[in-house]
Tab-separated table of N, CA and C in Angstrom:
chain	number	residue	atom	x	y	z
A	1	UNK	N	-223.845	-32.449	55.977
A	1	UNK	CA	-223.656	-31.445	54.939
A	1	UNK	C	-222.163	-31.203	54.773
A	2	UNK	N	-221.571	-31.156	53.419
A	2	UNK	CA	-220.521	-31.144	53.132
A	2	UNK	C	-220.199	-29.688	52.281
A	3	UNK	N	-219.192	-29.539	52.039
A	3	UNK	CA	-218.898	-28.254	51.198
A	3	UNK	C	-219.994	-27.688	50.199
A	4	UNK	N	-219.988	-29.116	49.258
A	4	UNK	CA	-220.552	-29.008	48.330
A	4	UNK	C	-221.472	-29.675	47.910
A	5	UNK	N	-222.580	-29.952	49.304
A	5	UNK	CA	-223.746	-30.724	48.977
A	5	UNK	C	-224.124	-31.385	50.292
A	6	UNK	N	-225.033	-31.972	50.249
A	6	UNK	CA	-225.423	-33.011	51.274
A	6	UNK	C	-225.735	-34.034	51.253
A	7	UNK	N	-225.962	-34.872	51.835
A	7	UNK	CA	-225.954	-36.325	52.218
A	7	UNK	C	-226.997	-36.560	53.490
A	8	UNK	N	-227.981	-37.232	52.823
A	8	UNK	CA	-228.655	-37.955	53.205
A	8	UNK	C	-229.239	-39.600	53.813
A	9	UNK	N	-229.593	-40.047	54.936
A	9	UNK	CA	-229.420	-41.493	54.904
A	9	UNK	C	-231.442	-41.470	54.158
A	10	UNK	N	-231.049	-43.053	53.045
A	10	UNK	CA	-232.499	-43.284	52.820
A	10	UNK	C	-232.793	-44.666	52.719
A	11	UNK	N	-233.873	-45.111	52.011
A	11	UNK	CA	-233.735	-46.147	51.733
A	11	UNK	C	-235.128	-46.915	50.782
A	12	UNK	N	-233.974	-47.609	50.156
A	12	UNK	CA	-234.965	-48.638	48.769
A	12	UNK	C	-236.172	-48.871	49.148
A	13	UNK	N	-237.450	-48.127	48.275
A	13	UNK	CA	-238.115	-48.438	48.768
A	13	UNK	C	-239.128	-49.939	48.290
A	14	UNK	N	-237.976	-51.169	47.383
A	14	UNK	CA	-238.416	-52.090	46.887
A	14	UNK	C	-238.138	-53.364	48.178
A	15	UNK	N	-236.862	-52.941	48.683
A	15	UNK	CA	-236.096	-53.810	49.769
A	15	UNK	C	-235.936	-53.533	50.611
A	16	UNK	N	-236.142	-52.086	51.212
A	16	UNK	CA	-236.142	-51.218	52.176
A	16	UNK	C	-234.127	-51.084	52.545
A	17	UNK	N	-233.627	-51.581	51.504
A	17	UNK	CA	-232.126	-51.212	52.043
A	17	UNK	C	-231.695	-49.932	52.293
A	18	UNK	N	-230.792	-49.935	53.215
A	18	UNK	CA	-230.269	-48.116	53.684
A	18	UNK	C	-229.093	-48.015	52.423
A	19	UNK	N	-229.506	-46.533	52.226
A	19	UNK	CA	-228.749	-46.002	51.334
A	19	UNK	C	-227.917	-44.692	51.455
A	20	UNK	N	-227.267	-43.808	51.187
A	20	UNK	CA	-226.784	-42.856	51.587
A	20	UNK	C	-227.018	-41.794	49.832
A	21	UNK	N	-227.894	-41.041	50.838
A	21	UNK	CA	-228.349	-40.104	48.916
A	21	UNK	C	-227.560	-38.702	49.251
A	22	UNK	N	-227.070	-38.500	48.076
A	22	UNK	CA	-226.475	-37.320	47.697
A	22	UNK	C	-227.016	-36.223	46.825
A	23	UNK	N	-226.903	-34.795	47.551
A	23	UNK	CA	-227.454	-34.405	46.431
A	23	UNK	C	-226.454	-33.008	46.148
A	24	UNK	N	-226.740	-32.319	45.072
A	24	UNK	CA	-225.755	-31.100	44.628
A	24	UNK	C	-226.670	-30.541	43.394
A	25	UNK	N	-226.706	-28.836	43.885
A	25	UNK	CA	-227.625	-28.240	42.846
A	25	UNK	C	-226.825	-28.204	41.554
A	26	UNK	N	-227.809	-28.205	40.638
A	26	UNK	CA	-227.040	-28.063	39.285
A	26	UNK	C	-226.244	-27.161	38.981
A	27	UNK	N	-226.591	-26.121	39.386
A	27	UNK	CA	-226.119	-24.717	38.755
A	27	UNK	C	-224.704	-23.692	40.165
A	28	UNK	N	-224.025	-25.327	40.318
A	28	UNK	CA	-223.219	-25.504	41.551
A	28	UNK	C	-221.835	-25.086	40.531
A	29	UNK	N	-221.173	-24.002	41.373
A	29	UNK	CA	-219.927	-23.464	40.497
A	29	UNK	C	-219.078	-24.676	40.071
A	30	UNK	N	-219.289	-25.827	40.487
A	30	UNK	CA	-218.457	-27.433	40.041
A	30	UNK	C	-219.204	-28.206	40.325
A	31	UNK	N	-219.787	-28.606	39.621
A	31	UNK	CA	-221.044	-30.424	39.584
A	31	UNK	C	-219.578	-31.085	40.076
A	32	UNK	N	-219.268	-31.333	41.115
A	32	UNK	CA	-218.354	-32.192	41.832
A	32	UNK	C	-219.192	-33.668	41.954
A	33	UNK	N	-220.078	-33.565	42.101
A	33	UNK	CA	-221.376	-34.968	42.148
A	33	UNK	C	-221.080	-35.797	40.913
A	34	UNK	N	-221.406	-35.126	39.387
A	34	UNK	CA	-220.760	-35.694	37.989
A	34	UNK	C	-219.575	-36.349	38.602
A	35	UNK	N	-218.480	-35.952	38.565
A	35	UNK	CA	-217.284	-36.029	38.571
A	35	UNK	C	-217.083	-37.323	39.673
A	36	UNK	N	-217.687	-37.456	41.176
A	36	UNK	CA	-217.534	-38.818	41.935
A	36	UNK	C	-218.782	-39.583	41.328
A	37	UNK	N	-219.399	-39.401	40.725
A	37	UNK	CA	-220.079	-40.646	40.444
A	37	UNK	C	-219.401	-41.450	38.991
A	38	UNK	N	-218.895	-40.241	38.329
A	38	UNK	CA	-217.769	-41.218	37.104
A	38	UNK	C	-216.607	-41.759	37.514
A	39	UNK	N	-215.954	-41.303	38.970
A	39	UNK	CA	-214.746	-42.596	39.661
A	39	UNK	C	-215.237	-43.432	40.153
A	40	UNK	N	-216.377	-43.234	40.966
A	40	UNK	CA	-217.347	-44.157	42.022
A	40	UNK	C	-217.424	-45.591	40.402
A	41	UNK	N	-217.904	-45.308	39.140
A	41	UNK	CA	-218.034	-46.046	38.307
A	41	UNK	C	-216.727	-47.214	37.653
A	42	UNK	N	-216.136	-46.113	37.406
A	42	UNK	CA	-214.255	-46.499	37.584
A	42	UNK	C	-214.006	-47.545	38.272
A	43	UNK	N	-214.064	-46.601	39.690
A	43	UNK	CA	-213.158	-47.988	40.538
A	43	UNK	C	-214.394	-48.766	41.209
A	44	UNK	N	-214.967	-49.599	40.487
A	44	UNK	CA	-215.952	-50.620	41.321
A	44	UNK	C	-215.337	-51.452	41.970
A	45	UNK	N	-215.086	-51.717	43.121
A	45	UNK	CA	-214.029	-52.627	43.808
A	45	UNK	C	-214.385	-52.788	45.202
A	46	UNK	N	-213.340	-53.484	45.924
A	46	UNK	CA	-213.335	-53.728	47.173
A	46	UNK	C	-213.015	-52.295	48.177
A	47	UNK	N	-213.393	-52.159	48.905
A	47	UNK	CA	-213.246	-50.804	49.555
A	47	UNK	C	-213.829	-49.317	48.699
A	48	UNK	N	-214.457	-49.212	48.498
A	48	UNK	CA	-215.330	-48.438	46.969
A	48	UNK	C	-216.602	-48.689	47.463
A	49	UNK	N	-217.480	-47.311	47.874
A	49	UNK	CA	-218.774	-47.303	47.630
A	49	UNK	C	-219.126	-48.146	46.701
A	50	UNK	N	-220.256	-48.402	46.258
A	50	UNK	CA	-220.841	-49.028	45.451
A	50	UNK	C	-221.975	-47.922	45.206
A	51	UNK	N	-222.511	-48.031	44.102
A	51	UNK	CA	-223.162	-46.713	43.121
A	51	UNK	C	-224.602	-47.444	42.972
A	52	UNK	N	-225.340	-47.144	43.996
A	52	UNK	CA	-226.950	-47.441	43.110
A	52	UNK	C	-227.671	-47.129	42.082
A	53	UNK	N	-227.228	-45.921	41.906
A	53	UNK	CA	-228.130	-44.703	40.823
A	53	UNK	C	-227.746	-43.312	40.891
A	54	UNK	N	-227.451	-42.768	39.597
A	54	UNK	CA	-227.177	-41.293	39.308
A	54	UNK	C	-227.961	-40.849	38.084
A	55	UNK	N	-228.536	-39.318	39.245
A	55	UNK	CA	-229.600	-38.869	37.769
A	55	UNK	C	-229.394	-37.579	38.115
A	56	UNK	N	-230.700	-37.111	38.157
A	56	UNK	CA	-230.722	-35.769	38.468
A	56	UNK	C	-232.430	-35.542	39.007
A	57	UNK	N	-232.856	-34.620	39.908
A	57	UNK	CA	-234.321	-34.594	40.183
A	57	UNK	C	-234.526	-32.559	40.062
A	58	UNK	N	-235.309	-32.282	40.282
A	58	UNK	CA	-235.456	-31.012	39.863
A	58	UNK	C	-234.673	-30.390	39.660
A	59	UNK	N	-234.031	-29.587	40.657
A	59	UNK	CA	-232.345	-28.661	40.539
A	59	UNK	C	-231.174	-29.135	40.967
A	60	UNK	N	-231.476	-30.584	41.424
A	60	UNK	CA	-230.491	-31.096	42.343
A	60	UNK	C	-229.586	-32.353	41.261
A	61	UNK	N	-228.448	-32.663	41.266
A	61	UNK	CA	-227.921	-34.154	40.820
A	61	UNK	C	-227.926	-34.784	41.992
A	62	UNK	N	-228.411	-36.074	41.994
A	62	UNK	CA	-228.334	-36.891	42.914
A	62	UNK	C	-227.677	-38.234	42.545
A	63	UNK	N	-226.598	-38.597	43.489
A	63	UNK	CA	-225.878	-39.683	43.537
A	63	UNK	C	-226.400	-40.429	44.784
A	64	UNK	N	-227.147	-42.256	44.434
A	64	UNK	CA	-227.434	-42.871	45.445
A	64	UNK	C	-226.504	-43.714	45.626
A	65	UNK	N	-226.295	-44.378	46.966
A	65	UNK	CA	-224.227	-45.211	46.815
A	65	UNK	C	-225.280	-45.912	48.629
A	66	UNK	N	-223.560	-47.192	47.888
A	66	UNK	CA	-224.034	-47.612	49.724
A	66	UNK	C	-223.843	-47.113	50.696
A	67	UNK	N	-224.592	-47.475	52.047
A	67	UNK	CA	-224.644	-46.825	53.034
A	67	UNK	C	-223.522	-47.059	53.919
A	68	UNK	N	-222.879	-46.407	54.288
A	68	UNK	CA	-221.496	-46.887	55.366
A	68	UNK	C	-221.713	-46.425	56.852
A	69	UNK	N	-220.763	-47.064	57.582
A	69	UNK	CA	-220.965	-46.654	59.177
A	69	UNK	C	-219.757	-45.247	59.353
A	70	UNK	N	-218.981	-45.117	60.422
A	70	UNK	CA	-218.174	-44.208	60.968
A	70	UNK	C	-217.322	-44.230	60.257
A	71	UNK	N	-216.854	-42.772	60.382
A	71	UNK	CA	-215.503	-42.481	59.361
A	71	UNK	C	-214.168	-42.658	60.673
A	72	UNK	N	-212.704	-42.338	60.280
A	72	UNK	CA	-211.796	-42.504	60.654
A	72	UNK	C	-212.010	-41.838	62.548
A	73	UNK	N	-211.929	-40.189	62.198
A	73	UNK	CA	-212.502	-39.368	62.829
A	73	UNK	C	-213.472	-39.511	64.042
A	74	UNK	N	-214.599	-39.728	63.467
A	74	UNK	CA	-215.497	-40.155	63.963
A	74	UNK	C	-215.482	-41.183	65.286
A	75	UNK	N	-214.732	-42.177	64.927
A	75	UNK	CA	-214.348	-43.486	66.187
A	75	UNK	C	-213.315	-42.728	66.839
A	76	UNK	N	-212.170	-42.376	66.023
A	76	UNK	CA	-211.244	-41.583	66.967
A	76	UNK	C	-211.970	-40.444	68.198
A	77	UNK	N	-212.492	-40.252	67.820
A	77	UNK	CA	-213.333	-39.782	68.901
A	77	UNK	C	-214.334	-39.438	70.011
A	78	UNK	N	-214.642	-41.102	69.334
A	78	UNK	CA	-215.715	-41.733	70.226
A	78	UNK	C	-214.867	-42.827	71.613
A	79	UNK	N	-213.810	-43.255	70.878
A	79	UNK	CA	-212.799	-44.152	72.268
A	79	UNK	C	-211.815	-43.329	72.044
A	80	UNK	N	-211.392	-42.045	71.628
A	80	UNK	CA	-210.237	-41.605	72.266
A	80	UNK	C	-208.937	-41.712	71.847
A	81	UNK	N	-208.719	-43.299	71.517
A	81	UNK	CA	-207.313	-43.815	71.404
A	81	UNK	C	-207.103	-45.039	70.802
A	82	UNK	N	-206.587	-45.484	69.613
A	82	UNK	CA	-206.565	-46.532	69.046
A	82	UNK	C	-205.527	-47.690	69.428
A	83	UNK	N	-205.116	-49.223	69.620
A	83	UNK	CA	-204.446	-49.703	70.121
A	83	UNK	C	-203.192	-49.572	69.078
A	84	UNK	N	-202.168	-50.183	69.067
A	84	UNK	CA	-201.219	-50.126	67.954
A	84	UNK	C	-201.779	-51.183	66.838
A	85	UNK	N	-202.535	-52.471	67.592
A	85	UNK	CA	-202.645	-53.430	66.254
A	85	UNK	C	-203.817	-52.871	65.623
A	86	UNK	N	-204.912	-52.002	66.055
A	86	UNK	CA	-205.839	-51.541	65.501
A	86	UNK	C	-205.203	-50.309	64.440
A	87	UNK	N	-204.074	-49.448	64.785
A	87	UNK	CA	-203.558	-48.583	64.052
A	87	UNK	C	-202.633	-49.480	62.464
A	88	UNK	N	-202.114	-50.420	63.084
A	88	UNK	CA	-201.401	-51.196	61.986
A	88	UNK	C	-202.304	-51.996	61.189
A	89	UNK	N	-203.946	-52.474	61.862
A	89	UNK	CA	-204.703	-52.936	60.819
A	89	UNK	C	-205.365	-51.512	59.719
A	90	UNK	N	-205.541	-50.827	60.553
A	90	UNK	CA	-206.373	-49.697	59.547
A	90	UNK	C	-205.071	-48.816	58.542
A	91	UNK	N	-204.208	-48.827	59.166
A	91	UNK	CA	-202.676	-48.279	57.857
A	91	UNK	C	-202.632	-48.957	56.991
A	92	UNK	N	-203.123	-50.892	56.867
A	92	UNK	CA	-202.793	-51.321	55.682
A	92	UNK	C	-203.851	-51.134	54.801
A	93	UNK	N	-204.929	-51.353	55.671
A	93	UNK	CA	-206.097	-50.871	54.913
A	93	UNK	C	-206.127	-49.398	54.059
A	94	UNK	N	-205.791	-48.612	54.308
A	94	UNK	CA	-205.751	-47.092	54.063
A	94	UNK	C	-204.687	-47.445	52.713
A	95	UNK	N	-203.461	-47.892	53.159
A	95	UNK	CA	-202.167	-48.165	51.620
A	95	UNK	C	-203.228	-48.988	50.996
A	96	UNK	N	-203.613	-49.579	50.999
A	96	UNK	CA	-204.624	-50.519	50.139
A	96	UNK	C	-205.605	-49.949	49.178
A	97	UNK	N	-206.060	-48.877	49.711
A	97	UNK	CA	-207.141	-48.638	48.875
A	97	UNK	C	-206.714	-47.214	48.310
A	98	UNK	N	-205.338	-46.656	48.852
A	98	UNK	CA	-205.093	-45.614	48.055
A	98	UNK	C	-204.182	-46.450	47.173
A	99	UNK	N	-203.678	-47.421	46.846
A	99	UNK	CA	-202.842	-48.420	45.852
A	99	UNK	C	-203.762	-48.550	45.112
A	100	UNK	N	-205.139	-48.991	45.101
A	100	UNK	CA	-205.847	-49.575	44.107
A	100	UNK	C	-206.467	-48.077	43.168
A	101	UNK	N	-206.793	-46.988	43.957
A	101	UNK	CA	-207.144	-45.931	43.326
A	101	UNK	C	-206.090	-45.304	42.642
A	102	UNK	N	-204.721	-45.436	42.426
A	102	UNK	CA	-203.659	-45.022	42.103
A	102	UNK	C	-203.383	-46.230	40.785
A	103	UNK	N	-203.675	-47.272	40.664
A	103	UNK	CA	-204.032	-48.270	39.928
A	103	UNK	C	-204.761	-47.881	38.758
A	104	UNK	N	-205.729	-47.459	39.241
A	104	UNK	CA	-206.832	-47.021	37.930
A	104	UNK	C	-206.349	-45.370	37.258
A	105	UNK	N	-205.098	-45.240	37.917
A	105	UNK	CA	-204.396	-43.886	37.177
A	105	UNK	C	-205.589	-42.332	37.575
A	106	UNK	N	-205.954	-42.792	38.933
A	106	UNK	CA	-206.669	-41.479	39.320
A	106	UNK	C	-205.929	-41.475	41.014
A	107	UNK	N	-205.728	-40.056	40.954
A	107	UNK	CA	-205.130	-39.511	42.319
A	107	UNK	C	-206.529	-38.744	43.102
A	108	UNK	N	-206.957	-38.628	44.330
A	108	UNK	CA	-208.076	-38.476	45.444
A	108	UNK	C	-208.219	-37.319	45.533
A	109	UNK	N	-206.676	-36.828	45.808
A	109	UNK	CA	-206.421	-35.135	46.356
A	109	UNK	C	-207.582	-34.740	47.333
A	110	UNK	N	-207.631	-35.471	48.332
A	110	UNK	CA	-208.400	-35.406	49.778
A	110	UNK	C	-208.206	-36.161	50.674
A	111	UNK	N	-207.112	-36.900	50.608
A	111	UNK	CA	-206.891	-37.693	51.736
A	111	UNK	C	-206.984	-37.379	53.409
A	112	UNK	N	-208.069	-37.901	53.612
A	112	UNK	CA	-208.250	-37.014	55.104
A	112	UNK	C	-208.989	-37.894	56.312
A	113	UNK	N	-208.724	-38.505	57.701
A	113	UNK	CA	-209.509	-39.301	58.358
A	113	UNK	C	-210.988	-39.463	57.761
A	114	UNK	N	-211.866	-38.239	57.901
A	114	UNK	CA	-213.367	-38.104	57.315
A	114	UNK	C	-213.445	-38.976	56.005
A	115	UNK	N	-212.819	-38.849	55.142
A	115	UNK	CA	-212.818	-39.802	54.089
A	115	UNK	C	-212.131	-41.346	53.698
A	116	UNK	N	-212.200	-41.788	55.043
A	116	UNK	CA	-212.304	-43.396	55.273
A	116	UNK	C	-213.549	-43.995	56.006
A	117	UNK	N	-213.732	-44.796	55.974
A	117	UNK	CA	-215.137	-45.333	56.206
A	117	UNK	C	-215.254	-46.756	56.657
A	118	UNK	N	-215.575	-46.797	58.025
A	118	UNK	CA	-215.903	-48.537	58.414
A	118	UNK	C	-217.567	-48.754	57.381
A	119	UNK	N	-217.537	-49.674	57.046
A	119	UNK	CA	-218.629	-50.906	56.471
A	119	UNK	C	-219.388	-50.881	57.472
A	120	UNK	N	-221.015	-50.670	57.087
A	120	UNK	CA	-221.940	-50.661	58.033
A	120	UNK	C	-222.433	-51.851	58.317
A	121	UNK	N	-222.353	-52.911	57.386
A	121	UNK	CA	-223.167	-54.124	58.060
A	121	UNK	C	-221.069	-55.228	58.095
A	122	UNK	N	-220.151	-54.929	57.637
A	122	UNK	CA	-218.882	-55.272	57.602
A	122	UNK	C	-218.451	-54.511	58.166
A	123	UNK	N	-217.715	-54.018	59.838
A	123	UNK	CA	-217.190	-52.709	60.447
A	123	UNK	C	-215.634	-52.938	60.133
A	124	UNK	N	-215.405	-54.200	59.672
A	124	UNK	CA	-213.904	-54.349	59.669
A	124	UNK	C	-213.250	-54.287	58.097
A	125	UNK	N	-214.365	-53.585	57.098
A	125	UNK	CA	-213.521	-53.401	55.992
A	125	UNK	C	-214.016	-51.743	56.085
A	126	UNK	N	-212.525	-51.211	55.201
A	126	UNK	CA	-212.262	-49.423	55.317
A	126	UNK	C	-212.750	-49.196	54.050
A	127	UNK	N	-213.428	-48.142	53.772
A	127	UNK	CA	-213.501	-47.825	52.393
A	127	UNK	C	-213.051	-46.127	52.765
A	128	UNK	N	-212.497	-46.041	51.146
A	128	UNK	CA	-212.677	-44.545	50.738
A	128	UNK	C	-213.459	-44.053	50.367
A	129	UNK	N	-213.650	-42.740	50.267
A	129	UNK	CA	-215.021	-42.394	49.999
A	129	UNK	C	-214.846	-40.832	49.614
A	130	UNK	N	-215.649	-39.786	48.900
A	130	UNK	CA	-215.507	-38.602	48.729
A	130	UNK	C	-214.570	-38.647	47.623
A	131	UNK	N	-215.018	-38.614	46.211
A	131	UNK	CA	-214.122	-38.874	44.696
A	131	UNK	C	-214.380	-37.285	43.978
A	132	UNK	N	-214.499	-36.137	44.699
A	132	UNK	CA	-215.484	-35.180	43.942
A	132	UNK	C	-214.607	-34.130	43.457
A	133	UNK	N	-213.429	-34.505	44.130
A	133	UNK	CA	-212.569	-33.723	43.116
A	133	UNK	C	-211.064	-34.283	43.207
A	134	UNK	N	-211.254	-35.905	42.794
A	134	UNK	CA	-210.946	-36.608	42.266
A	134	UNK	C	-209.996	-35.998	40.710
A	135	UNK	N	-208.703	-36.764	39.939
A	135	UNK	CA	-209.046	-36.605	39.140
A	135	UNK	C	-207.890	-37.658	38.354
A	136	UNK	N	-207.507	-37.474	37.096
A	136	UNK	CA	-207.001	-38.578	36.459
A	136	UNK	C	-205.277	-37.982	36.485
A	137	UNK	N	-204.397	-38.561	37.225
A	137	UNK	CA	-203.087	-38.166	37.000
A	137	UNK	C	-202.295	-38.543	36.216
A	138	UNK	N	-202.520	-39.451	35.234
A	138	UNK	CA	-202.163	-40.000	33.549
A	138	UNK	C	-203.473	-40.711	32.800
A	139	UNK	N	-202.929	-40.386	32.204
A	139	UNK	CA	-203.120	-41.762	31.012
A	139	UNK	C	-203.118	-42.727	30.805
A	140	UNK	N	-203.003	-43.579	29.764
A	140	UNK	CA	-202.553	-44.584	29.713
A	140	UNK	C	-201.118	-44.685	28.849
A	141	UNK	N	-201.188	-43.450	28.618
A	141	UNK	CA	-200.115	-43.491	27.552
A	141	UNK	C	-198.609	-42.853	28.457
A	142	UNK	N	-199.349	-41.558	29.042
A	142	UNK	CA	-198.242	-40.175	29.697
A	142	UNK	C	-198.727	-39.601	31.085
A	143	UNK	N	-197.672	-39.339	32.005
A	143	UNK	CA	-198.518	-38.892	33.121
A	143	UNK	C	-198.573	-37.184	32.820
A	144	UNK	N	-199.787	-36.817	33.565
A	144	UNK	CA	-199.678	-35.454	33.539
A	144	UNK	C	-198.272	-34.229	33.781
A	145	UNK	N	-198.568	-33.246	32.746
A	145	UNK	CA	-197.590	-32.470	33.093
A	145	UNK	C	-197.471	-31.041	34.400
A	146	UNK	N	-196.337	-31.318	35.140
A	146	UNK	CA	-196.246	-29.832	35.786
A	146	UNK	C	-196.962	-28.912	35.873
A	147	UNK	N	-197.983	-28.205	36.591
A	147	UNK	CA	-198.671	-27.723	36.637
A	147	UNK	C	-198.144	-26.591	38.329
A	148	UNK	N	-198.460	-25.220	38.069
A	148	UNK	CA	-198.924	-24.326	39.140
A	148	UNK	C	-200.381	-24.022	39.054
A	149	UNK	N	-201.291	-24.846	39.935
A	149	UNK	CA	-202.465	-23.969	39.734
A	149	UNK	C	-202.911	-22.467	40.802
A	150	UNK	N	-202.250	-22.347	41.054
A	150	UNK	CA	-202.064	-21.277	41.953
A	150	UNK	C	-203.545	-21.481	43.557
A	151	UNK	N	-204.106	-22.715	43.229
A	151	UNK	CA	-205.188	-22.959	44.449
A	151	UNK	C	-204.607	-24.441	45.175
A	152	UNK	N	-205.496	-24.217	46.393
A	152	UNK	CA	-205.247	-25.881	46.883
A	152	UNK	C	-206.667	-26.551	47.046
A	153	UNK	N	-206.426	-28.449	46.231
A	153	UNK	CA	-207.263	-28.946	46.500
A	153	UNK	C	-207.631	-29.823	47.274
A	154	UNK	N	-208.237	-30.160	47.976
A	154	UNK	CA	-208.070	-30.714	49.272
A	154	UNK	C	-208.618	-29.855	50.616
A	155	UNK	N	-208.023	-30.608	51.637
A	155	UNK	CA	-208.537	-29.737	52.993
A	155	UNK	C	-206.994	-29.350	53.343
A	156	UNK	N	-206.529	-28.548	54.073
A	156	UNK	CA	-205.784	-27.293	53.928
A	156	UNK	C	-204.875	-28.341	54.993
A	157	UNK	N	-205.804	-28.930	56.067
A	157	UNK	CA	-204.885	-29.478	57.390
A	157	UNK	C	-204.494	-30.180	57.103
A	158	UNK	N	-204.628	-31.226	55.971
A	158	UNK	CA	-203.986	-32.498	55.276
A	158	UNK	C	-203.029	-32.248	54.439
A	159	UNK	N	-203.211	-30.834	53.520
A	159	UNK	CA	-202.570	-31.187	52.301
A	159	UNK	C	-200.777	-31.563	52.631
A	160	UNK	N	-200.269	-31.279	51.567
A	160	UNK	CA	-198.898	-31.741	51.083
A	160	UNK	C	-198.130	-29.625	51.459
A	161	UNK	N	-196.750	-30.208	51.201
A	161	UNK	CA	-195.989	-28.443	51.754
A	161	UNK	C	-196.471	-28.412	50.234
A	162	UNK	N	-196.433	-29.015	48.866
A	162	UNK	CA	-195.817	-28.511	47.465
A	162	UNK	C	-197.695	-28.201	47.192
A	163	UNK	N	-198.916	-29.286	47.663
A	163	UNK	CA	-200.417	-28.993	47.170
A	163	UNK	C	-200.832	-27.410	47.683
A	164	UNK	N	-200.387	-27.207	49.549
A	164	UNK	CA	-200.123	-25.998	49.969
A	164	UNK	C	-199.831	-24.413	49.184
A	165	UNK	N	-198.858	-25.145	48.164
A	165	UNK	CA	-198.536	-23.861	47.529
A	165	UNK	C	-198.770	-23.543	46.431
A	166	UNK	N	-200.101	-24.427	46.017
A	166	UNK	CA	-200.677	-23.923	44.764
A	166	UNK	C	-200.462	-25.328	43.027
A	167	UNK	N	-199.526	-26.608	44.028
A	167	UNK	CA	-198.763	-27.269	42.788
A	167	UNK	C	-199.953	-28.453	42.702
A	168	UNK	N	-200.202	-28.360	41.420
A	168	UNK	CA	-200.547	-29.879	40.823
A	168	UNK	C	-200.326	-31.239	41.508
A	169	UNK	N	-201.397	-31.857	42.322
A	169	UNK	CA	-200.579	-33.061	42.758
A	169	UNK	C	-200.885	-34.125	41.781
A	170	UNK	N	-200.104	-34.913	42.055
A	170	UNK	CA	-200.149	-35.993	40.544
A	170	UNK	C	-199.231	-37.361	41.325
């Protein structure tokens, strides 16, 4: 269970594949669910969930996506301590997939261990994951302008000194 919804493991019941279901009530002060399942669509790529199905079932939106193994976090704290070449393989990985999401002219604004992800049946590719308040930092034409929003988005222990104090990250 996450801030703003939960997550479920399930699975196809044509192929029996594991899936990871999401769900978020409608009448949720931010359908954050809408919002990652239209980047999840975006960036179809390497390191990128992959998107089975988005609908909606009684009160809930539900986003179905592939199933992944351990997040950053997660291993860090299962051995404790990472070697250096294991730290220098997962850093390029991490620039990698925040390069390619920065590519498609959308910034994460959550960058956080929890939201990297070893490959469940691949443990050695990283994905990102968690797009829900995601959002587009240009155009194609202009990048966004200057902004105070006077909140922070993100998790508080990660953010930036300038996201901290209320500024637009972009």
């Amino acid at each position: 269970k996450g801030s703003f919804g939960c997550v479920f493991q399930g699975s196809n019941v044509l192929d029996e594949t594991k899936v990871a279901i999401k769900f978020e009530k409608k009448n949720a002060k931010e359908n954050l669910l809408i919002v990652e399942s239209n980047f999840l669509s975006l960036l179809k790529g390497f390191g990128v969930p992959e998107i089975r199905s988005f609908g909606y079932h009684a009160n809930y939106y539900v986003l179905v996506e592939e199933l992944l193994g351990s997040n950053l976090m997660q291993i860090k704290r299962a051995i404790q301590t990472f070697t250096i070449k294991e730290i220098a393989m997962i850093a390029i990985q991490i620039m990698d997939r925040i390069e390619y999401v920065h590519s498609k002219n959308i910034i994460h604004r959550d960058i956080k261990p929890e939201n990297f992800v070893f490959g469940l049946n691949n443990d050695s590719i990283l994905y990102i994951i968690d797009f829900g308040i995601s959002r587009k930092y240009r155009s194609e034409r202009k990048h966004l302008k200057f902004q105070m929003l006077g909140k922070l988005f993100g998790t508080v222990r990660y953010a930036s000194y300038n996201a901290s104090r209320g500024i637009e990250q972009s």
